[in-house]
Each structure stands twice: as C-alpha cells, then as structure tokens.
GROMACS .gro file of C-alpha atoms in nm:
model
  309
    1MET     CA    1  -2.235   0.925  -4.346
    2ARG     CA    2  -1.869   0.894  -4.445
    3TYR     CA    3  -1.810   1.251  -4.334
    4TYR     CA    4  -1.944   1.176  -3.989
    5LYS     CA    5  -1.731   0.859  -3.963
    6LEU     CA    6  -1.424   1.054  -4.054
    7LEU     CA    7  -1.515   1.325  -3.801
    8LEU     CA    8  -1.568   1.061  -3.530
    9LEU     CA    9  -1.233   0.896  -3.604
   10THR     CA   10  -1.060   1.233  -3.590
   11LEU     CA   11  -1.217   1.309  -3.257
   12ILE     CA   12  -1.117   0.970  -3.120
   13ALA     CA   13  -0.760   1.016  -3.248
   14GLY     CA   14  -0.740   1.354  -3.089
   15PHE     CA   15  -0.869   1.221  -2.757
   16CYS     CA   16  -0.621   0.938  -2.765
   17SER     CA   17  -0.334   1.175  -2.833
   18TYR     CA   18  -0.446   1.391  -2.541
   19ARG     CA   19  -0.474   1.091  -2.308
   20CYS     CA   20  -0.127   0.965  -2.416
   21ALA     CA   21   0.019   1.306  -2.352
   22LYS     CA   22  -0.136   1.302  -2.006
   23ALA     CA   23  -0.082   0.931  -1.932
   24GLN     CA   24   0.206   0.996  -1.698
   25THR     CA   25  -0.007   1.161  -1.425
   26ILE     CA   26  -0.375   1.200  -1.345
   27SER     CA   27  -0.535   1.519  -1.236
   28LYS     CA   28  -0.599   1.596  -0.869
   29ASP     CA   29  -0.974   1.588  -0.939
   30GLU     CA   30  -0.945   1.242  -1.089
   31LEU     CA   31  -0.729   1.116  -0.799
   32ILE     CA   32  -0.989   1.251  -0.557
   33PHE     CA   33  -1.257   1.069  -0.760
   34TYR     CA   34  -1.079   0.735  -0.730
   35THR     CA   35  -1.030   0.787  -0.353
   36SER     CA   36  -1.360   0.953  -0.286
   37GLU     CA   37  -1.436   0.742   0.019
   38TRP     CA   38  -1.150   0.918   0.197
   39LYS     CA   39  -1.288   1.221   0.388
   40GLY     CA   40  -0.975   1.331   0.559
   41GLU     CA   41  -0.679   1.562   0.482
   42ARG     CA   42  -0.502   1.533   0.147
   43PHE     CA   43  -0.166   1.621   0.005
   44ALA     CA   44  -0.142   1.900  -0.251
   45ASP     CA   45  -0.155   1.644  -0.534
   46GLY     CA   46  -0.477   1.490  -0.402
   47ARG     CA   47  -0.333   1.185  -0.232
   48PRO     CA   48  -0.511   1.088   0.086
   49LYS     CA   49  -0.296   1.193   0.389
   50ILE     CA   50  -0.334   0.921   0.647
   51PRO     CA   51  -0.218   1.068   0.973
   52ASP     CA   52   0.141   0.994   1.087
   53ALA     CA   53   0.012   0.861   1.423
   54LEU     CA   54  -0.204   0.601   1.244
   55VAL     CA   55   0.088   0.496   1.022
   56GLU     CA   56   0.291   0.444   1.339
   57ARG     CA   57   0.017   0.233   1.492
   58ALA     CA   58  -0.001   0.029   1.174
   59LYS     CA   59   0.360  -0.080   1.221
   60LYS     CA   60   0.256  -0.288   1.524
   61ILE     CA   61  -0.045  -0.477   1.392
   62SER     CA   62  -0.052  -0.825   1.241
   63ILE     CA   63  -0.088  -0.847   0.865
   64GLU     CA   64  -0.310  -1.149   0.906
   65ASP     CA   65  -0.552  -0.953   1.126
   66ALA     CA   66  -0.549  -0.664   0.887
   67TRP     CA   67  -0.610  -0.891   0.587
   68THR     CA   68  -0.910  -1.048   0.771
   69VAL     CA   69  -1.063  -0.709   0.835
   70LEU     CA   70  -1.039  -0.616   0.470
   71ARG     CA   71  -1.190  -0.943   0.364
   72ASN     CA   72  -1.483  -0.889   0.589
   73GLU     CA   73  -1.533  -0.549   0.426
   74GLY     CA   74  -1.534  -0.707   0.080
   75TYR     CA   75  -1.185  -0.604  -0.021
   76ASN     CA   76  -1.047  -0.931  -0.164
   77ASN     CA   77  -0.769  -0.802  -0.392
   78GLN     CA   78  -0.536  -0.620  -0.158
   79PHE     CA   79  -0.260  -0.879  -0.080
   80GLU     CA   80   0.027  -1.002  -0.285
   81GLY     CA   81   0.295  -1.257  -0.184
   82GLY     CA   82   0.588  -1.425  -0.354
   83TRP     CA   83   0.855  -1.163  -0.288
   84LYS     CA   84   1.233  -1.155  -0.240
   85LEU     CA   85   1.356  -0.913   0.025
   86VAL     CA   86   1.670  -0.719   0.091
   87ASN     CA   87   1.621  -0.779   0.467
   88ASP     CA   88   1.373  -1.027   0.615
   89THR     CA   89   1.338  -0.845   0.941
   90ILE     CA   90   1.257  -0.493   0.832
   91PRO     CA   91   0.884  -0.413   0.764
   92VAL     CA   92   0.791  -0.150   0.509
   93VAL     CA   93   0.492   0.049   0.631
   94GLY     CA   94   0.366   0.382   0.491
   95ARG     CA   95   0.160   0.572   0.235
   96ALA     CA   96   0.179   0.456  -0.124
   97VAL     CA   97   0.331   0.657  -0.406
   98THR     CA   98   0.255   0.455  -0.726
   99ALA     CA   99   0.437   0.428  -1.051
  100MET     CA  100   0.335   0.227  -1.357
  101TYR     CA  101   0.600   0.112  -1.608
  102MET     CA  102   0.551  -0.044  -1.951
  103PRO     CA  103   0.772  -0.182  -2.225
  104THR     CA  104   0.904   0.109  -2.417
  105ARG     CA  105   0.865   0.214  -2.778
  106PRO     CA  106   1.070   0.498  -2.940
  107ASP     CA  107   0.788   0.742  -3.011
  108ILE     CA  108   0.636   0.725  -2.666
  109GLU     CA  109   0.973   0.738  -2.488
  110LYS     CA  110   1.082   1.039  -2.691
  111ASN     CA  111   0.762   1.231  -2.612
  112ILE     CA  112   0.761   1.145  -2.241
  113LYS     CA  113   1.129   1.237  -2.193
  114ALA     CA  114   1.081   1.562  -2.389
  115ARG     CA  115   0.788   1.662  -2.170
  116GLY     CA  116   0.985   1.565  -1.861
  117ALA     CA  117   1.264   1.793  -1.966
  118THR     CA  118   1.024   2.085  -2.000
  119GLU     CA  119   0.902   2.005  -1.647
  120GLY     CA  120   1.252   2.011  -1.512
  121ARG     CA  121   1.278   1.634  -1.459
  122LYS     CA  122   1.630   1.487  -1.453
  123GLY     CA  123   1.772   1.149  -1.540
  124ASN     CA  124   1.591   0.835  -1.662
  125THR     CA  125   1.214   0.801  -1.592
  126ASN     CA  126   1.274   0.549  -1.310
  127ALA     CA  127   1.419   0.838  -1.107
  128TRP     CA  128   1.119   1.063  -1.151
  129PRO     CA  129   0.896   0.905  -0.887
  130ILE     CA  130   1.178   0.947  -0.637
  131ASP     CA  131   1.160   1.330  -0.681
  132VAL     CA  132   0.804   1.335  -0.540
  133LEU     CA  133   0.869   1.114  -0.230
  134ILE     CA  134   0.845   1.257   0.116
  135LYS     CA  135   0.891   1.120   0.465
  136GLY     CA  136   0.678   0.812   0.531
  137ASP     CA  137   0.604   0.731   0.170
  138VAL     CA  138   0.643   0.385   0.016
  139TYR     CA  139   0.740   0.378  -0.350
  140VAL     CA  140   0.525   0.110  -0.511
  141ALA     CA  141   0.597   0.030  -0.875
  142ASP     CA  142   0.425  -0.193  -1.133
  143GLY     CA  143   0.727  -0.314  -1.333
  144PHE     CA  144   0.514  -0.584  -1.499
  145GLY     CA  145   0.730  -0.853  -1.330
  146LYS     CA  146   1.037  -0.787  -1.545
  147ILE     CA  147   1.360  -0.928  -1.403
  148ARG     CA  148   1.643  -0.895  -1.653
  149GLY     CA  149   1.651  -0.527  -1.760
  150GLY     CA  150   1.377  -0.454  -1.504
  151THR     CA  151   1.606  -0.334  -1.226
  152LEU     CA  152   1.429  -0.015  -1.111
  153ILE     CA  153   1.686   0.072  -0.851
  154GLY     CA  154   2.041   0.001  -0.743
  155ASP     CA  155   2.215   0.117  -0.426
  156ASN     CA  156   2.242   0.478  -0.545
  157LEU     CA  157   1.872   0.521  -0.594
  158GLY     CA  158   1.809   0.310  -0.288
  159ASN     CA  159   2.003   0.551  -0.077
  160SER     CA  160   1.812   0.844  -0.229
  161ILE     CA  161   1.476   0.678  -0.157
  162TYR     CA  162   1.559   0.600   0.201
  163ASN     CA  163   1.698   0.951   0.264
  164LYS     CA  164   1.368   1.097   0.138
  165THR     CA  165   1.125   0.857   0.300
  166GLY     CA  166   1.290   0.667   0.581
  167ASN     CA  167   1.122   0.370   0.414
  168GLY     CA  168   1.166   0.097   0.157
  169VAL     CA  169   1.008   0.003  -0.178
  170ILE     CA  170   0.768  -0.250  -0.328
  171PHE     CA  171   0.850  -0.337  -0.689
  172ASP     CA  172   0.672  -0.589  -0.918
  173GLY     CA  173   1.005  -0.596  -1.098
  174SER     CA  174   1.364  -0.631  -0.985
  175ALA     CA  175   1.655  -0.442  -0.829
  176ARG     CA  176   2.039  -0.461  -0.862
  177ASP     CA  177   2.328  -0.402  -0.625
  178LEU     CA  178   2.189  -0.628  -0.354
  179GLN     CA  179   2.497  -0.602  -0.137
  180GLY     CA  180   2.486  -0.224  -0.160
  181LEU     CA  181   2.119  -0.213  -0.075
  182LYS     CA  182   2.180  -0.434   0.231
  183GLU     CA  183   2.424  -0.175   0.359
  184ILE     CA  184   2.153   0.095   0.385
  185PRO     CA  185   2.051   0.085   0.752
  186GLY     CA  186   1.676   0.052   0.789
  187PHE     CA  187   1.609   0.007   0.418
  188ASN     CA  188   1.420  -0.287   0.262
  189ALA     CA  189   1.299  -0.373  -0.088
  190PHE     CA  190   1.028  -0.626  -0.178
  191VAL     CA  191   1.103  -0.733  -0.537
  192ARG     CA  192   1.044  -1.031  -0.767
  193ASP     CA  193   1.417  -1.094  -0.792
  194PHE     CA  194   1.762  -0.937  -0.802
  195ASP     CA  195   1.965  -0.911  -1.120
  196PRO     CA  196   2.293  -0.751  -1.221
  197SER     CA  197   2.156  -0.604  -1.539
  198TYR     CA  198   2.083  -0.235  -1.597
  199LEU     CA  199   1.730  -0.102  -1.656
  200GLU     CA  200   1.639  -0.116  -2.023
  201GLU     CA  201   1.334  -0.119  -2.251
  202MET     CA  202   1.104   0.029  -1.981
  203ILE     CA  203   0.933   0.359  -1.957
  204LEU     CA  204   0.736   0.534  -1.685
  205MET     CA  205   0.373   0.564  -1.809
  206GLY     CA  206   0.194   0.653  -1.487
  207LEU     CA  207   0.285   0.848  -1.173
  208ASN     CA  208   0.046   0.839  -0.877
  209THR     CA  209  -0.212   0.652  -1.077
  210PRO     CA  210  -0.401   0.333  -0.984
  211ILE     CA  211  -0.178   0.034  -1.055
  212ARG     CA  212  -0.181  -0.346  -1.030
  213ILE     CA  213   0.077  -0.531  -0.820
  214GLY     CA  214   0.033  -0.899  -0.903
  215HIS     CA  215  -0.322  -0.984  -0.784
  216ALA     CA  216  -0.365  -0.661  -0.595
  217ILE     CA  217  -0.492  -0.317  -0.686
  218VAL     CA  218  -0.309  -0.014  -0.537
  219LEU     CA  219  -0.421   0.346  -0.526
  220PRO     CA  220  -0.200   0.645  -0.439
  221GLY     CA  221  -0.226   0.706  -0.064
  222ASP     CA  222  -0.309   0.346   0.034
  223LEU     CA  223  -0.162   0.231   0.361
  224VAL     CA  224   0.109  -0.021   0.275
  225ILE     CA  225   0.197  -0.299   0.527
  226SER     CA  226   0.480  -0.520   0.418
  227VAL     CA  227   0.630  -0.803   0.620
  228LYS     CA  228   0.803  -1.133   0.535
  229GLU     CA  229   0.464  -1.299   0.456
  230GLY     CA  230   0.381  -1.047   0.185
  231VAL     CA  231   0.241  -0.704   0.117
  232LEU     CA  232  -0.105  -0.567   0.203
  233PHE     CA  233  -0.249  -0.252   0.045
  234ILE     CA  234  -0.517  -0.098   0.268
  235PRO     CA  235  -0.750   0.165   0.112
  236ALA     CA  236  -0.699   0.497   0.293
  237HIS     CA  237  -1.058   0.527   0.404
  238LEU     CA  238  -1.041   0.186   0.579
  239ALA     CA  239  -0.700   0.246   0.743
  240GLU     CA  240  -0.846   0.355   1.084
  241LYS     CA  241  -1.091   0.071   1.102
  242VAL     CA  242  -0.834  -0.186   1.000
  243VAL     CA  243  -0.578  -0.068   1.249
  244ALA     CA  244  -0.821  -0.028   1.538
  245THR     CA  245  -0.980  -0.370   1.477
  246SER     CA  246  -0.643  -0.538   1.442
  247GLU     CA  247  -0.530  -0.373   1.767
  248PHE     CA  248  -0.843  -0.504   1.941
  249VAL     CA  249  -0.791  -0.856   1.805
  250ALA     CA  250  -0.437  -0.849   1.942
  251LEU     CA  251  -0.566  -0.738   2.281
  252ARG     CA  252  -0.841  -1.004   2.274
  253ASP     CA  253  -0.581  -1.277   2.195
  254LYS     CA  254  -0.355  -1.157   2.481
  255PHE     CA  255  -0.644  -1.153   2.728
  256SER     CA  256  -0.764  -1.494   2.601
  257HIS     CA  257  -0.415  -1.653   2.657
  258ALA     CA  258  -0.408  -1.511   3.012
  259MET     CA  259  -0.758  -1.647   3.091
  260LEU     CA  260  -0.683  -1.986   2.945
  261LYS     CA  261  -0.357  -2.019   3.136
  262ALA     CA  262  -0.533  -1.923   3.460
  263GLY     CA  263  -0.820  -2.160   3.391
  264THR     CA  264  -1.070  -1.881   3.426
  265PHE     CA  265  -1.257  -1.968   3.112
  266THR     CA  266  -1.256  -2.268   2.873
  267THR     CA  267  -1.141  -2.267   2.513
  268GLY     CA  268  -1.501  -2.304   2.399
  269GLU     CA  269  -1.611  -2.001   2.596
  270ILE     CA  270  -1.322  -1.786   2.474
  271ASP     CA  271  -1.363  -1.888   2.108
  272SER     CA  272  -1.741  -1.833   2.107
  273GLN     CA  273  -1.933  -1.505   2.113
  274TRP     CA  274  -1.840  -1.360   2.451
  275THR     CA  275  -2.083  -1.374   2.738
  276ASN     CA  276  -2.136  -1.074   2.964
  277PRO     CA  277  -1.906  -1.224   3.238
  278ILE     CA  278  -1.623  -1.260   2.981
  279ARG     CA  279  -1.671  -0.901   2.856
  280GLU     CA  280  -1.660  -0.769   3.210
  281ALA     CA  281  -1.352  -0.973   3.282
  282PHE     CA  282  -1.186  -0.832   2.971
  283LEU     CA  283  -1.257  -0.473   3.075
  284LYS     CA  284  -1.127  -0.544   3.425
  285TRP     CA  285  -0.812  -0.700   3.269
  286LEU     CA  286  -0.758  -0.385   3.068
  287ASP     CA  287  -0.783  -0.177   3.385
  288GLN     CA  288  -0.519  -0.396   3.544
  289ASN     CA  289  -0.295  -0.364   3.237
  290PRO     CA  290  -0.318   0.005   3.146
  291LYS     CA  291  -0.018  -0.008   2.908
  292ASP     CA  292  -0.229  -0.223   2.678
  293GLY     CA  293  -0.491   0.049   2.634
  294LYS     CA  294  -0.842   0.157   2.745
  295MET     CA  295  -1.184   0.063   2.616
  296THR     CA  296  -1.541   0.135   2.722
  297ARG     CA  297  -1.809  -0.133   2.735
  298ALA     CA  298  -1.983   0.041   2.438
  299GLN     CA  299  -1.659   0.022   2.229
  300LEU     CA  300  -1.612  -0.344   2.321
  301ASP     CA  301  -1.974  -0.431   2.226
  302ALA     CA  302  -1.923  -0.251   1.894
  303PHE     CA  303  -1.620  -0.463   1.818
  304MET     CA  304  -1.792  -0.783   1.919
  305GLU     CA  305  -2.120  -0.711   1.741
  306LYS     CA  306  -1.997  -0.811   1.393
  307ARG     CA  307  -1.732  -1.058   1.502
  308THR     CA  308  -1.622  -1.262   1.194
  309TRP     CA  309  -1.254  -1.306   1.283
   0.00000   0.00000   0.00000
C-alpha cells in the first residue's frame, strides 16, 4: 500500500511539474475545447477569428443593448465596471488576447524566463503578450488589481501596442506615464488606476488562456466592447447575434421615437408586443430610410418573437 501511495504522489508531482512548465500557454486543442461553440474561422493559435466586418459593426452598438442580449442568453458574468481611462471618448473594441499575471516567486520566474529565452522572447514578461498582437486585437490582462508595482505598460509599450493593433488595452491592474499615453492618437487604456511605479513582483503565468477580469470571465477571441460605462466581453459564438440584435433594437428605438413624435402610435402600443399594423409601419419606415438598413417581415418576426428587452 505504501508503495502505491508513493507511486501516486510521484505521478502527481510529475503532472504538476508538467502543468507548471506549460502554464504560460494552452494548446490549440484546449483553446478550441474552451471555445467549442464557435464554428467559424480561427487564427493559427486556435483563437476564434470574428470577422473584421462584424468587429466594425460592433463599434456602433450600445453596450447596454449588448449586455441585455447576453443576459437573455444566460451569460451573466461578462461585464466589469469601475475603470479609469486614458481618454473618456475613445472606445476599445476588438478581439481579446488574454494574459494572466500572478505575484512572482524566484523559482517560477527563473524557469519561465529561461524558457522564454529559448523561445526567443525578449524583455520582461509583460512585453511578451505584445509580441503576439495583430491588427484589431485588444490586450486584456488580469493583473489581480495591483496598482503600485502593477504598471503593466507605460508610454513606450503603449505606443508598441497601438502600432500593432490600432487599439487599446484592458488591464485589471495599472499603468504609468499617463501623460505620454494620452499623447498616442487613438489609444485608450482601461485600468484600475495610474501609478508612477515600475512593474515589480509580477510574472506572466498565462498567455491566451481563460482569465478573470473582476467579476467577468474572458476567453481568447472574445469580442471586447469598452466604453466609458465599462467593459463587456462577448463570447465569440454569440457575437453575430449580439451585434445584430443590438442593431435591431437601435432601429426599433429610432422608429419608435419617430412614431411617437408624429402621434402615429401611443407609448403603450410602442412599448408592448407590436401588432401587425406597427410591424408593417416599421417595414415601410425602413423602406423610406434605406440608410438605416433593410429587413424582411420574416426577420422582423424572428426578432420580435422572443422580445425580452
């Protein structure tokens, strides 16, 4: 019995050592497993590749509408608020590249940096996620809320990130060089705070792995929508539905305002399940306002069928 216990402990220790050695990334197969609901194209590393055109459409929708769609689908842990921003007027929208940081310890840091050197990685580990970024990505980092010594970027890395992605960052941590970051045209950072300190006592433990940002769960490839109110992480497989439904809600509201101003329908009629005359009036209104989009009666009925917003 003692022999088998020792054997079991040895196997567990070996497995833990293997997992620690591999903790910085997950395999493509495992990433596909985590995001198995996504049926579309993927990047070489396995990340869902939400189409560029859909990302562009997402820049125009309301975060409140998108949040409501997710809630109706049962996704209740996708929003996080309480941020400080480099620029209040610049949204950050794109596909998530995730990074998980932890408090460091000498043995782990030595091994991770040694392995990084053999892989050709340069600089401190907070620079490594930047190397994998491409246009349209959003660098999302779990910095466990650390402020002093938790400054994951300054203006140098901020410039590098923006040059690669044309986008900003979401950090459950901090940043430094606020004035320098403000001078990067088009860049924004959602952070817990700004601090003059340098990064210290932190190590990258996961790259493109599932992470937690406050109360939200984030997977690589999620569609990130970030505005002044907060940050919403939309699972890739729901991105099309969330965007399309949010677009419809915006159209519905615009039509409703026009009808109420004209006295065509009452508030009670507009705010209830639409009758056939209202639906026909909506489709006619769309024909008269072609820049707002096209929709068939079948598409309209499908949107209205499960109306819970």
